[in-house]
Amino acid sequence: MNQSRFRARALAVMLSGAALAAFAGPAFAQTAPAATETTAQDDESEGGILVTARKRAETALDVPIAVSAFNSVAIQDRLVQSVAELAQFTPGFQMQEAFGRSGDRPVMRGASNILVSDGKVGIYLNGAPYLGDFSSLELANVERVEVIKGPQSAVFGRGSLSGAVNVVLKRPGERIEGTVSATYGNYNRREFSASLSVPITPWLGVQGGVKLFDIDGQYKNTAIVGERLGNQNSNQYTAGIFLDPSSDISASARWLHQTDDDGPYAIALQPSTRNNCYLSTRPYYCGPVSTPTSFALNTDKIQRSGLYRNADRFISEASWDIAGSGYELSFQTSHSNQTTVTGADQSFDGREFLLLGSVFVCTNFVPIGNQKCTQSGFNTTEGLQRTTQTNEVRITSPSTDRVRWRIGAFTSVDRITPMKEYLEASELGLDLLGDRKRVQNKAIFGGVDFDVTDNFTLGAELRHQVDKVSATTLSYRAGDVFPASYFVGLTLPNPNQIVGVPRVRATTFKATLPRFTANWRIDRELSFYAQYSQGNSPGGFNPVTAPSSTFKEEKLTNYEIGFKTSRFGFDYLNLSAFVQNYNDQVLTNTYTTATAIDSYSVNIGRTRIRGLELEGALPIVRNMLRLQFNYTFLDAEIREGIEPEQAILLRGTACKTGTVTNLDLAGCRAAASIAGNRPPLVSKHMGSVGLRFNQEVSSGWDVFAGADVIYRSSFYDQVMNLAESGNSTRLNLQIGVHDAHGLRFTLYGKNVLNDKTPVGILRYVDLGAGVAKAPSGDSARAFAITPPRKPEFGLIVSKTF
């Protein structure tokens, strides 16, 4: 960690913030009342929080959808610093972070994946798509976060098959407002964040913010002296300008910059020698896996180890209340440009995995050409550039009409291009460049709500979209990418080699996605709702070497009922029950060829998901002691699906591809059936319960304390339901003081009881030297296991004004 660089950045930011505050000081002193500190007990009545889950402002009690809304006070109260931590307090929402802050895998209501989950859960900033990993998305300067459960395709469109997370950013108010926060914790955690909103004139405001974050890794890499695994470093900057030239017109433009520079993440391979079941066919591991106690990664053999991400995002919005009529025309456009470089030892093990067996075999018996026989094909670095452009226009009728409607159109283009800068030679020859991917989405959408009575409303929403998906396999001439000196020492050097075979694949997906709702609001404190909705995630292309070159569109149909209330003494109490039919669920598997190991997507069949979600807050002693809780029950069952490896486990080589006779076919297919199993990464029970205490101790000063117990039951690694994580129980604690003018001191502890349950399990292979193949003739199975974060403690000092 470069501590002097961090301190210099923080000092510069603080000095610039002080200068800005001094410039704005006289106006602040004359016009702004003293800021007051609010607590979650004062300000977190969820039913009264405005949400935009249907892209118009409604209270959480009014919207006939399961929405968990967290304003800035609730985020601070739960010590939440990322979307992943927010999921711990949200019913129906799980986050898998098995690969550091890369490869995010959100799971909403049991719609899971193995390696990636693009298209399952959509992340949005002010309703604009936020594409790419979001683990480091800053939540310090947001108005609220809305976790919207169930298919959201009718409103948010592509990428929201099972739900959406909408991060709503703050706008400047009528006076100068700001926050400053600093954190120091164990593992040398250092955070500094600041934001400032300044109204320049009654119709013009500006806003700026910064966050600097740095933490050392929690685990040692025994393969590299002095290296720690899990280092994280982020710089984030935001700026915005806001115009309200009249009461009918408003506009804004925002810029968000993010740079992440992380070291390699902690992960370790549980070797094949630990396998304990199916020993006579293809040995596997059954039962809860153990958290690794040591880690060895060959990071010195990787071009650029860890994660580097640089992203710029722009969001512009404008709205016009047409001549003050209540009919509103709005437009939003967004653009993002991000570069991501990831490097990892994908053996997850200190042993050198060589697909060709040894340097000797590579040098003398496998003449691929342009080979670096001492470089394992598992030591990889990949660079990607991604650009995204979105546009949306819509018009809505007055919100006071008995019949309310909205209609609009949306377009987007998302491009992902592999970078040549990180190509290299290995035992397998020169790297393939990979596919350049392009997704164009065009949609029209609309909705109508009809107040049948003053208390009963029916709604219908519909979206028709067209996705054009293409994958262009790129090729290159070796001498055009690598200098002549690079070929010295390679086996059979050939600068004229053409690497890759150019190929263009393209297809189109069309979908019409409805949602129908009914909302019966008894009074201001109680409402019931019912909903039918459909979601989809368009299909796409796998690598050309994969067992299946394409995967089909996923479809999810949701039936749901629920109620929301602030009666019976509760600040809020929400309950929802749902049944989902999930067709052609896409999971990712790994595959091995003679010269590569890679992942691909495959449709597994049909899954039924039934669930209950409960959340609420109950004051035990008003303004002093409060209980808050959430719970999820998920009964997710695969109803139809085939996993070929399961047949091999049960029947051995009789069910291997190419050896199955007509007589064996029916038996092997029956043995491969995964019907009745639970989808991977899905816990049956999840929840948290917390207590909050707040008491005035002297004039203007309060003491507060809190405790949260977070529980997650075991999840499986794969559809065969054999290896699993075990149950997890974590305890977070906090205590502190705050005054009436926005100054707050918080001592915190996360995972204070040191829960060691793994957070990730990846079914893998063991190709270590001397490791024999399984009796079935396949590579020996092993499992890459990601440990949890260790106990963390620290102090947060913040000031709101």
Short mmCIF file of C-alpha atoms in Angstrom, two decimals, residues 5 9 101 130 136 211-214 232-237 255-262 304 307-313 338-339:
data_model
loop_
_atom_site.label_atom_id
_atom_site.label_comp_id
_atom_site.label_asym_id
_atom_site.label_seq_id
_atom_site.Cartn_x
_atom_site.Cartn_y
_atom_site.Cartn_z
CA ARG A 5 0.08 8.70 -1.89
CA ARG A 9 -4.72 12.75 -1.99
CA ARG A 101 -14.70 -7.04 -6.50
CA TYR A 130 -25.27 0.67 -14.61
CA SER A 136 -17.35 -0.74 -5.41
CA LYS A 211 -14.34 9.15 -1.76
CA LEU A 212 -10.88 7.67 -1.16
CA PHE A 213 -10.69 4.12 0.14
CA ASP A 214 -7.78 1.82 0.95
CA GLN A 232 -8.52 -2.91 -2.15
CA ASN A 233 -8.06 0.67 -3.30
CA SER A 234 -10.67 3.01 -4.80
CA ASN A 235 -10.94 6.65 -5.83
CA GLN A 236 -14.35 8.00 -6.76
CA TYR A 237 -15.32 11.50 -7.81
CA TRP A 255 -20.39 12.87 -14.00
CA LEU A 256 -19.18 9.92 -11.96
CA HIS A 257 -15.59 8.70 -12.09
CA GLN A 258 -14.37 5.51 -10.49
CA THR A 259 -10.93 3.92 -10.29
CA ASP A 260 -10.38 0.60 -8.52
CA ASP A 261 -6.94 -0.89 -8.05
CA ASP A 262 -7.16 -4.17 -6.11
CA ARG A 304 -1.17 -7.62 -14.09
CA LEU A 307 -8.20 -5.95 -10.61
CA TYR A 308 -7.85 -2.59 -12.30
CA ARG A 309 -11.00 -0.74 -13.29
CA ASN A 310 -11.35 2.80 -14.63
CA ALA A 311 -14.83 4.07 -15.45
CA ASP A 312 -16.48 7.34 -16.38
CA ARG A 313 -20.25 7.64 -16.41
CA GLN A 338 -14.91 1.63 -18.66
CA THR A 339 -11.67 -0.30 -18.86
#
